[in-house]
Amino acid sequence: MPRAALITPLGRSAIACIAVEGKGARQVVASELITRRRLESYPEGTLALGRWGHTEGEEVVVRIAGDDRVELCCHGGTAAPSLLLQRLAAAGCEIEPWQAWLARQYTNPLQAAAAAMLPHARTLRTASILLDQLAGALTREVQELYGLVAAGAAAEAASRLRTLLVRSRAGRHLDVPFLVVLVGLPNAGKSSLLNALLGYPRALVHAEAGTTRDLVAAETALSGWPVRLVDTAGIRGSSDPIEAAGIELARQAQGKADLCLLVHDATRAWQPAEDVLLSQSGCSLVVHAKCDLAVPPEQPQGVAVSSVTGAGLAELIEAAVRCLVPESPPGGGAVPFTEAHAARLERTLQHVEAGRHAAALEELNLLRHNQ
Ligand SMILES: Nc1nc2c(ncn2[C@@H]2O[C@H](COP(=O)(O)OP(=O)(O)OP(=O)(O)O)[C@@H](O)[C@H]2O)c(=O)[nH]1
Ligand SMILES: [Mg+2]
């Protein structure tokens, strides 16, 4: 039975594309599509214009991609592709999700996984890393590791495994952004910094302390790495139940962050409460804000910025990226890109270090099959 899948994204678009493949694909399409000549008579590679159905009249560009493969380009949006899929189903096609269609295009499971993640890449940089894996970078590295372990070159294998594990931290953020949370005392300049980093006014800024209550989030990219920035309520003891609820949200966000920007108001002395905040977050970077108004303290060390003049923002972005991605993967390099890859590589390393070569080879085999 032929299968059909919508292979362009759902939602608004000018054009949508449906792939129909498998034995009988042309015949099924020909039963619905009116073309000038019989569809079966077109040679492979032909592009032709047709009219869908006898009553609907949707104009469709058809590409004969192979004997058993046809691509239909119709109007985008939801109505036209849904109609075509419904009619194809009624004519005997099995309708499948694009992920299943895509998986069948690759024989190598790691490459198939990279292809499935690629539409979710948020930036050019992360897409290019996934394209490297789609081109076989991770597959080749796993094969070479397999050869090294099999040949007893444990030290070399362990060193390459460690490199991969470092890269896997960035690899897990090719489709999901890093979480960067701005915390600090009230009025420190958090919301102003959020806006300055985004380049547009997302959060309300006011001279009154305690302005932000809810979490205010927005996505951006820092040096090509996808980042979700979250602004929070200034932390202080408050008897106002609404502000206290906001402060509780801030603490929870701080606990989940990949990186906390601890925003300090450089016009004020460093406070003991800020030492507490610093000790509470695992990974944080101190930001001395409002540096256009005052000289920031030397301790604790941090990045001096002004959200008003823009001074220090480039340095802050550089420092934040260094915290999130200490070693940027080289172009064309192998990058493990899922939690499961990282877990397998971790276990492989443990086996290699303990001299359990058979177990390490087994892990690499499973990784090669993306299991
Ligand atoms: N000159 C100058 N003023 C700033 C800067 N950053 C913030 N401010 C001012 O400081 C005040 C507080 O700024 P916010 O960004 O609202 O501070 P916040 O930390 O979000 O405050 P809360 O939401 O109350 O916790 C506002 O009047 C801002 O205009 C800066 O870099 N330079
Ligand atoms: Mg605020």
Short mmCIF file of C-alpha atoms and ligand atoms in Angstrom, two decimals:
data_model
loop_
_atom_site.label_atom_id
_atom_site.label_comp_id
_atom_site.label_asym_id
_atom_site.label_seq_id
_atom_site.Cartn_x
_atom_site.Cartn_y
_atom_site.Cartn_z
CA MET A 1 0.00 0.00 0.00
CA PRO A 2 1.46 3.44 -0.86
CA ARG A 3 2.07 5.90 1.97
CA ALA A 4 1.53 9.64 1.99
CA ALA A 5 2.95 12.26 4.35
CA LEU A 6 2.84 16.03 4.61
CA ILE A 7 6.54 16.91 4.46
CA THR A 8 6.29 20.67 4.92
CA PRO A 9 5.38 22.21 8.31
CA LEU A 10 1.78 22.56 9.38
CA GLY A 11 0.41 26.07 9.57
CA ARG A 12 0.48 29.15 7.40
CA SER A 13 2.57 28.90 4.26
CA ALA A 14 2.33 29.61 0.55
CA ILE A 15 2.95 26.05 -0.54
CA ALA A 16 2.65 22.64 1.10
CA CYS A 17 4.22 19.45 -0.15
CA ILE A 18 2.91 15.92 0.19
CA ALA A 19 5.08 12.92 -0.65
CA VAL A 20 3.36 9.77 -1.87
CA GLU A 21 5.53 6.69 -2.16
CA GLY A 22 5.39 2.94 -2.37
CA LYS A 23 4.02 0.49 -4.90
CA GLY A 24 1.02 1.96 -6.70
CA ALA A 25 1.83 5.59 -5.70
CA ARG A 26 1.34 6.95 -9.22
CA GLN A 27 -1.91 5.08 -9.75
CA VAL A 28 -3.40 6.37 -6.49
CA VAL A 29 -2.48 9.95 -7.36
CA ALA A 30 -3.73 9.49 -10.94
CA SER A 31 -7.13 8.43 -9.60
CA GLU A 32 -7.53 11.93 -8.07
CA LEU A 33 -5.36 14.23 -10.16
CA ILE A 34 -6.43 15.41 -13.58
CA THR A 35 -3.39 16.09 -15.76
CA ARG A 36 -3.07 16.84 -19.48
CA ARG A 37 -1.55 13.44 -20.17
CA ARG A 38 -1.94 10.25 -18.20
CA LEU A 39 0.22 10.51 -15.07
CA GLU A 40 1.69 7.04 -15.62
CA SER A 41 3.13 8.18 -18.96
CA TYR A 42 5.34 10.98 -17.55
CA PRO A 43 9.05 10.13 -17.27
CA GLU A 44 10.86 10.43 -13.95
CA GLY A 45 11.83 14.02 -13.13
CA THR A 46 8.79 15.55 -14.86
CA LEU A 47 7.04 18.52 -13.30
CA ALA A 48 3.42 18.84 -14.36
CA LEU A 49 0.40 20.92 -13.47
CA GLY A 50 -2.79 19.19 -12.48
CA ARG A 51 -6.20 19.79 -10.98
CA TRP A 52 -7.13 17.88 -7.84
CA GLY A 53 -10.42 16.05 -7.84
CA HIS A 54 -13.35 16.63 -10.10
CA THR A 55 -15.13 19.11 -7.88
CA GLU A 56 -12.57 20.82 -5.61
CA GLY A 57 -10.36 22.13 -8.39
CA GLU A 58 -7.25 22.72 -6.27
CA GLU A 59 -4.31 23.34 -8.60
CA VAL A 60 -1.40 21.09 -7.86
CA VAL A 61 2.16 20.88 -9.16
CA VAL A 62 3.19 17.26 -9.34
CA ARG A 63 6.76 16.00 -9.52
CA ILE A 64 7.42 12.48 -10.67
CA ALA A 65 10.24 11.69 -8.27
CA GLY A 66 10.51 8.01 -9.23
CA ASP A 67 8.51 5.03 -10.38
CA ASP A 68 6.89 4.68 -6.99
CA ARG A 69 7.29 8.19 -5.72
CA VAL A 70 5.33 11.35 -6.45
CA GLU A 71 5.44 14.76 -4.77
CA LEU A 72 2.39 17.00 -4.76
CA CYS A 73 2.70 20.73 -4.14
CA CYS A 74 -0.60 22.41 -3.30
CA HIS A 75 -1.60 25.61 -1.52
CA GLY A 76 -0.20 25.92 2.00
CA GLY A 77 -2.16 26.38 5.21
CA THR A 78 -4.30 23.58 6.54
CA ALA A 79 -7.32 23.25 4.23
CA ALA A 80 -5.68 22.26 0.94
CA PRO A 81 -3.17 19.71 2.30
CA SER A 82 -5.85 18.18 4.58
CA LEU A 83 -8.18 17.75 1.62
CA LEU A 84 -5.50 16.04 -0.45
CA LEU A 85 -4.53 13.75 2.43
CA GLN A 86 -8.17 12.82 3.06
CA ARG A 87 -8.68 11.95 -0.59
CA LEU A 88 -5.42 10.01 -0.75
CA ALA A 89 -6.51 8.02 2.32
CA ALA A 90 -9.86 7.31 0.70
CA ALA A 91 -8.04 6.17 -2.45
CA GLY A 92 -6.06 3.61 -0.46
CA CYS A 93 -2.99 5.45 0.89
CA GLU A 94 -1.72 4.98 4.39
CA ILE A 95 -1.19 8.46 5.89
CA GLU A 96 1.88 8.70 8.07
CA PRO A 97 3.49 11.46 10.17
CA TRP A 98 6.48 13.26 8.63
CA GLN A 99 8.79 11.80 11.27
CA ALA A 100 8.07 8.25 10.08
CA TRP A 101 8.47 9.32 6.45
CA LEU A 102 11.79 11.01 7.25
CA ALA A 103 13.11 8.02 9.22
CA ARG A 104 12.60 5.81 6.15
CA GLN A 105 14.78 8.12 4.03
CA TYR A 106 17.88 7.17 6.04
CA THR A 107 19.33 3.75 6.64
CA ASN A 108 21.63 5.06 9.37
CA PRO A 109 19.69 5.62 12.63
CA LEU A 110 21.97 8.37 14.00
CA GLN A 111 21.60 10.30 10.75
CA ALA A 112 17.83 9.76 10.83
CA ALA A 113 17.74 11.16 14.38
CA ALA A 114 19.73 14.23 13.28
CA ALA A 115 17.35 14.76 10.36
CA ALA A 116 14.34 14.53 12.68
CA MET A 117 15.84 17.13 15.03
CA LEU A 118 16.91 19.50 12.27
CA PRO A 119 13.49 21.17 11.79
CA HIS A 120 13.59 22.04 15.51
CA ALA A 121 17.02 23.72 15.35
CA ARG A 122 16.58 27.29 16.48
CA THR A 123 19.61 28.97 14.98
CA LEU A 124 21.92 28.67 11.99
CA ARG A 125 24.71 27.57 14.30
CA THR A 126 22.73 24.70 15.83
CA ALA A 127 21.33 23.72 12.42
CA SER A 128 24.85 23.54 11.03
CA ILE A 129 25.96 21.26 13.89
CA LEU A 130 22.99 18.99 13.15
CA LEU A 131 23.81 19.03 9.44
CA ASP A 132 27.32 17.79 10.33
CA GLN A 133 25.74 14.88 12.23
CA LEU A 134 23.35 14.29 9.34
CA ALA A 135 26.42 14.08 7.10
CA GLY A 136 27.77 11.34 9.39
CA ALA A 137 30.17 13.08 11.83
CA LEU A 138 28.88 11.28 14.94
CA THR A 139 28.50 7.96 13.11
CA ARG A 140 32.13 8.08 11.94
CA GLU A 141 33.39 8.98 15.41
CA VAL A 142 31.44 6.11 17.01
CA GLN A 143 32.84 3.73 14.39
CA GLU A 144 36.38 4.94 15.06
CA LEU A 145 35.84 4.61 18.80
CA TYR A 146 34.63 1.06 18.21
CA GLY A 147 37.85 0.32 16.31
CA LEU A 148 40.01 1.84 19.05
CA VAL A 149 38.32 -0.11 21.85
CA ALA A 150 38.46 -3.33 19.81
CA ALA A 151 42.18 -2.76 19.24
CA GLY A 152 42.79 -2.19 22.96
CA ALA A 153 43.71 1.51 22.56
CA ALA A 154 41.92 2.37 25.80
CA ALA A 155 43.71 5.64 26.59
CA GLU A 156 43.00 7.17 23.18
CA ALA A 157 39.38 5.95 23.27
CA ALA A 158 38.87 7.41 26.76
CA SER A 159 40.28 10.78 25.73
CA ARG A 160 38.00 10.97 22.69
CA LEU A 161 35.02 9.88 24.77
CA ARG A 162 35.70 12.69 27.24
CA THR A 163 35.79 15.22 24.39
CA LEU A 164 32.45 13.94 23.13
CA LEU A 165 30.93 14.16 26.60
CA VAL A 166 32.00 17.80 26.92
CA ARG A 167 30.43 18.53 23.52
CA SER A 168 27.24 16.72 24.50
CA ARG A 169 26.41 19.54 26.95
CA ALA A 170 26.00 21.90 24.00
CA GLY A 171 24.56 19.06 21.90
CA ARG A 172 21.55 18.85 24.18
CA HIS A 173 20.67 22.45 23.38
CA LEU A 174 20.45 22.25 19.61
CA ASP A 175 16.66 22.08 19.76
CA VAL A 176 15.99 23.19 23.35
CA PRO A 177 17.32 26.60 24.42
CA PHE A 178 19.60 27.13 27.42
CA LEU A 179 17.76 28.61 30.39
CA VAL A 180 19.37 31.85 31.60
CA VAL A 181 17.70 33.46 34.61
CA LEU A 182 18.23 37.03 35.77
CA VAL A 183 18.09 37.32 39.54
CA GLY A 184 18.97 40.02 42.04
CA LEU A 185 17.69 42.45 44.62
CA PRO A 186 14.79 44.77 43.72
CA ASN A 187 15.65 47.67 41.43
CA ALA A 188 19.05 46.21 40.49
CA GLY A 189 18.39 46.63 36.77
CA LYS A 190 17.27 43.09 35.82
CA SER A 191 14.37 44.04 33.57
CA SER A 192 16.44 46.74 31.87
CA LEU A 193 19.16 44.16 31.20
CA LEU A 194 16.63 41.68 29.82
CA ASN A 195 15.39 44.35 27.40
CA ALA A 196 18.94 45.38 26.43
CA LEU A 197 19.94 41.76 25.70
CA LEU A 198 16.80 41.21 23.64
CA GLY A 199 17.05 44.51 21.80
CA TYR A 200 13.41 45.40 22.43
CA PRO A 201 11.33 46.37 25.48
CA ARG A 202 9.88 43.05 26.68
CA ALA A 203 9.62 43.80 30.41
CA LEU A 204 8.27 46.77 32.30
CA VAL A 205 10.99 48.98 33.81
CA HIS A 206 10.33 51.42 36.64
CA ALA A 207 12.29 53.38 39.23
CA GLU A 208 10.14 51.85 41.98
CA ALA A 209 11.60 48.72 43.60
CA GLY A 210 9.40 45.64 43.27
CA THR A 211 8.14 46.34 39.75
CA THR A 212 8.48 42.82 38.31
CA ARG A 213 6.28 40.18 39.91
CA ASP A 214 5.76 37.38 37.41
CA LEU A 215 8.44 35.59 35.43
CA VAL A 216 8.98 37.40 32.12
CA ALA A 217 10.53 35.13 29.50
CA ALA A 218 11.72 35.60 25.94
CA GLU A 219 13.85 33.64 23.53
CA THR A 220 16.92 34.93 21.81
CA ALA A 221 20.29 33.70 20.60
CA LEU A 222 23.65 34.55 22.13
CA SER A 223 26.49 33.99 19.65
CA GLY A 224 24.23 31.59 17.79
CA TRP A 225 23.25 29.53 20.86
CA PRO A 226 19.52 29.48 21.59
CA VAL A 227 18.74 30.97 24.96
CA ARG A 228 15.55 31.49 26.93
CA LEU A 229 16.03 34.55 29.12
CA VAL A 230 13.86 34.80 32.22
CA ASP A 231 13.48 38.00 34.22
CA THR A 232 12.33 37.60 37.82
CA ALA A 233 11.00 39.56 40.77
CA GLY A 234 13.65 41.28 42.90
CA ILE A 235 14.34 39.11 45.93
CA ARG A 236 13.66 40.61 49.39
CA GLY A 237 11.59 39.81 52.46
CA SER A 238 8.11 41.00 51.57
CA SER A 239 4.83 40.94 53.47
CA ASP A 240 2.87 41.56 50.27
CA PRO A 241 1.51 38.12 49.33
CA ILE A 242 1.61 38.85 45.59
CA GLU A 243 5.22 40.00 45.67
CA ALA A 244 6.12 37.03 47.92
CA ALA A 245 4.57 34.68 45.34
CA GLY A 246 6.68 36.34 42.62
CA ILE A 247 9.82 35.91 44.74
CA GLU A 248 9.01 32.21 45.19
CA LEU A 249 8.75 31.88 41.38
CA ALA A 250 12.12 33.63 41.07
CA ARG A 251 13.72 31.13 43.44
CA GLN A 252 12.26 28.18 41.53
CA ALA A 253 13.51 29.58 38.22
CA GLN A 254 16.94 30.12 39.75
CA GLY A 255 17.02 26.44 40.74
CA LYS A 256 16.35 25.28 37.17
CA ALA A 257 18.72 27.65 35.36
CA ASP A 258 21.66 26.58 33.22
CA LEU A 259 23.11 29.96 34.11
CA CYS A 260 22.05 32.70 36.54
CA LEU A 261 22.93 36.29 35.89
CA LEU A 262 23.14 37.81 39.35
CA VAL A 263 22.40 41.46 38.66
CA HIS A 264 23.91 43.92 41.15
CA ASP A 265 23.20 47.65 41.22
CA ALA A 266 26.67 49.23 40.93
CA THR A 267 25.41 52.45 42.55
CA ARG A 268 24.93 50.51 45.78
CA ALA A 269 27.35 48.54 47.99
CA TRP A 270 27.39 44.76 47.56
CA GLN A 271 24.88 43.36 50.06
CA PRO A 272 25.12 40.23 52.26
CA ALA A 273 21.80 39.12 50.68
CA GLU A 274 23.61 39.04 47.33
CA ASP A 275 26.24 36.69 48.78
CA VAL A 276 23.37 34.40 49.74
CA LEU A 277 21.93 34.55 46.22
CA LEU A 278 25.35 33.82 44.75
CA SER A 279 25.81 30.78 46.97
CA GLN A 280 22.35 29.46 46.05
CA SER A 281 22.85 29.14 42.31
CA GLY A 282 25.18 26.50 40.97
CA CYS A 283 26.33 28.40 37.93
CA SER A 284 26.22 32.16 38.06
CA LEU A 285 27.80 35.21 36.62
CA VAL A 286 27.82 38.50 38.51
CA VAL A 287 26.68 41.51 36.48
CA HIS A 288 27.44 44.98 37.84
CA ALA A 289 24.61 46.97 36.29
CA LYS A 290 24.23 50.75 35.83
CA CYS A 291 27.98 51.18 35.24
CA ASP A 292 27.21 54.48 33.49
CA LEU A 293 26.30 55.84 36.94
CA ALA A 294 28.99 54.37 39.19
CA VAL A 295 32.31 52.55 39.17
CA PRO A 296 31.55 48.90 39.92
CA PRO A 297 33.23 47.22 42.90
CA GLU A 298 36.25 45.00 42.27
CA GLN A 299 34.79 42.20 44.36
CA PRO A 300 33.02 40.03 43.60
CA GLN A 301 34.39 39.86 40.08
CA GLY A 302 31.79 40.40 37.41
CA VAL A 303 30.98 42.03 34.13
CA ALA A 304 30.18 45.75 34.25
CA VAL A 305 27.29 46.74 31.99
CA SER A 306 25.01 49.65 31.29
CA SER A 307 21.62 48.87 29.83
CA VAL A 308 21.30 52.56 28.97
CA THR A 309 24.52 53.02 26.94
CA GLY A 310 25.02 49.37 25.96
CA ALA A 311 28.51 49.35 27.48
CA GLY A 312 29.68 45.88 28.50
CA LEU A 313 26.84 43.98 26.82
CA ALA A 314 29.15 42.31 24.27
CA GLU A 315 31.50 41.23 27.09
CA LEU A 316 28.54 39.91 29.07
CA ILE A 317 27.31 37.85 26.12
CA GLU A 318 30.81 36.46 25.60
CA ALA A 319 31.15 35.56 29.29
CA ALA A 320 27.68 33.96 29.39
CA VAL A 321 28.43 31.86 26.31
CA ARG A 322 31.75 30.77 27.86
CA CYS A 323 29.79 29.49 30.89
CA LEU A 324 27.16 27.72 28.78
CA VAL A 325 29.47 26.28 26.10
CA PRO A 326 33.01 26.20 27.48
CA GLU A 327 34.31 24.50 24.33
CA SER A 328 32.54 25.18 21.09
CA PRO A 329 32.44 22.08 18.84
CA PRO A 330 34.69 22.49 15.78
CA GLY A 331 33.04 22.69 12.34
CA GLY A 332 32.36 19.20 11.02
CA GLY A 333 33.04 17.67 14.46
CA ALA A 334 31.03 14.88 16.05
CA VAL A 335 28.47 16.11 18.58
CA PRO A 336 26.19 13.80 20.60
CA PHE A 337 22.83 15.55 20.48
CA THR A 338 20.46 13.71 22.84
CA GLU A 339 20.39 12.75 26.53
CA ALA A 340 20.46 9.11 25.47
CA HIS A 341 23.67 9.61 23.44
CA ALA A 342 25.34 11.28 26.42
CA ALA A 343 24.23 8.51 28.80
CA ARG A 344 25.61 5.79 26.48
CA LEU A 345 28.92 7.60 26.04
CA GLU A 346 29.18 8.05 29.81
CA ARG A 347 28.67 4.32 30.34
CA THR A 348 31.12 3.50 27.52
CA LEU A 349 33.75 5.65 29.21
CA GLN A 350 33.18 3.92 32.54
CA HIS A 351 33.57 0.51 30.88
CA VAL A 352 36.72 1.58 29.02
CA GLU A 353 38.26 2.99 32.21
CA ALA A 354 37.45 -0.24 34.08
CA GLY A 355 38.88 -2.40 31.26
CA ARG A 356 35.46 -3.91 30.38
CA HIS A 357 36.02 -3.80 26.63
CA ALA A 358 33.19 -6.13 25.59
CA ALA A 359 30.67 -4.03 27.53
CA ALA A 360 32.07 -0.83 25.99
CA LEU A 361 31.74 -2.30 22.49
CA GLU A 362 28.16 -3.30 23.25
CA GLU A 363 27.32 0.29 24.32
CA LEU A 364 28.91 1.70 21.15
CA ASN A 365 26.95 -0.76 19.06
CA LEU A 366 23.70 0.34 20.66
CA LEU A 367 24.65 3.98 20.17
CA ARG A 368 25.36 3.31 16.51
CA HIS A 369 21.81 2.02 16.24
CA ASN A 370 20.50 5.04 18.19
CA GLN A 371 19.01 2.79 20.87
N1 LIG B 1 21.37 54.87 34.30
C1 LIG B 1 20.94 53.62 34.31
N2 LIG B 1 19.77 53.31 34.86
C2 LIG B 1 19.35 52.02 34.86
C3 LIG B 1 20.13 50.99 34.28
N3 LIG B 1 19.49 49.83 34.46
C4 LIG B 1 18.34 50.12 35.09
N4 LIG B 1 18.27 51.44 35.35
C5 LIG B 1 17.17 52.14 36.05
O1 LIG B 1 17.01 51.52 37.32
C6 LIG B 1 15.63 51.44 37.68
C7 LIG B 1 15.23 49.98 37.94
O2 LIG B 1 15.40 49.25 36.73
P1 LIG B 1 14.69 47.85 36.47
O3 LIG B 1 15.29 47.32 35.24
O4 LIG B 1 13.21 48.02 36.52
O5 LIG B 1 15.18 47.05 37.73
P2 LIG B 1 14.69 45.60 38.22
O6 LIG B 1 15.86 44.92 38.80
O7 LIG B 1 13.99 44.90 37.14
O8 LIG B 1 13.68 46.00 39.36
P3 LIG B 1 12.51 45.13 40.03
O9 LIG B 1 11.66 44.56 38.93
O10 LIG B 1 11.79 46.11 40.86
O11 LIG B 1 13.18 44.07 40.85
C8 LIG B 1 14.87 52.04 36.51
O12 LIG B 1 14.61 53.40 36.83
C9 LIG B 1 15.85 51.96 35.35
O13 LIG B 1 15.66 52.97 34.39
C10 LIG B 1 21.39 51.35 33.69
O14 LIG B 1 22.14 50.53 33.18
N5 LIG B 1 21.74 52.67 33.74
MG MG B 2 12.09 44.16 37.02
#
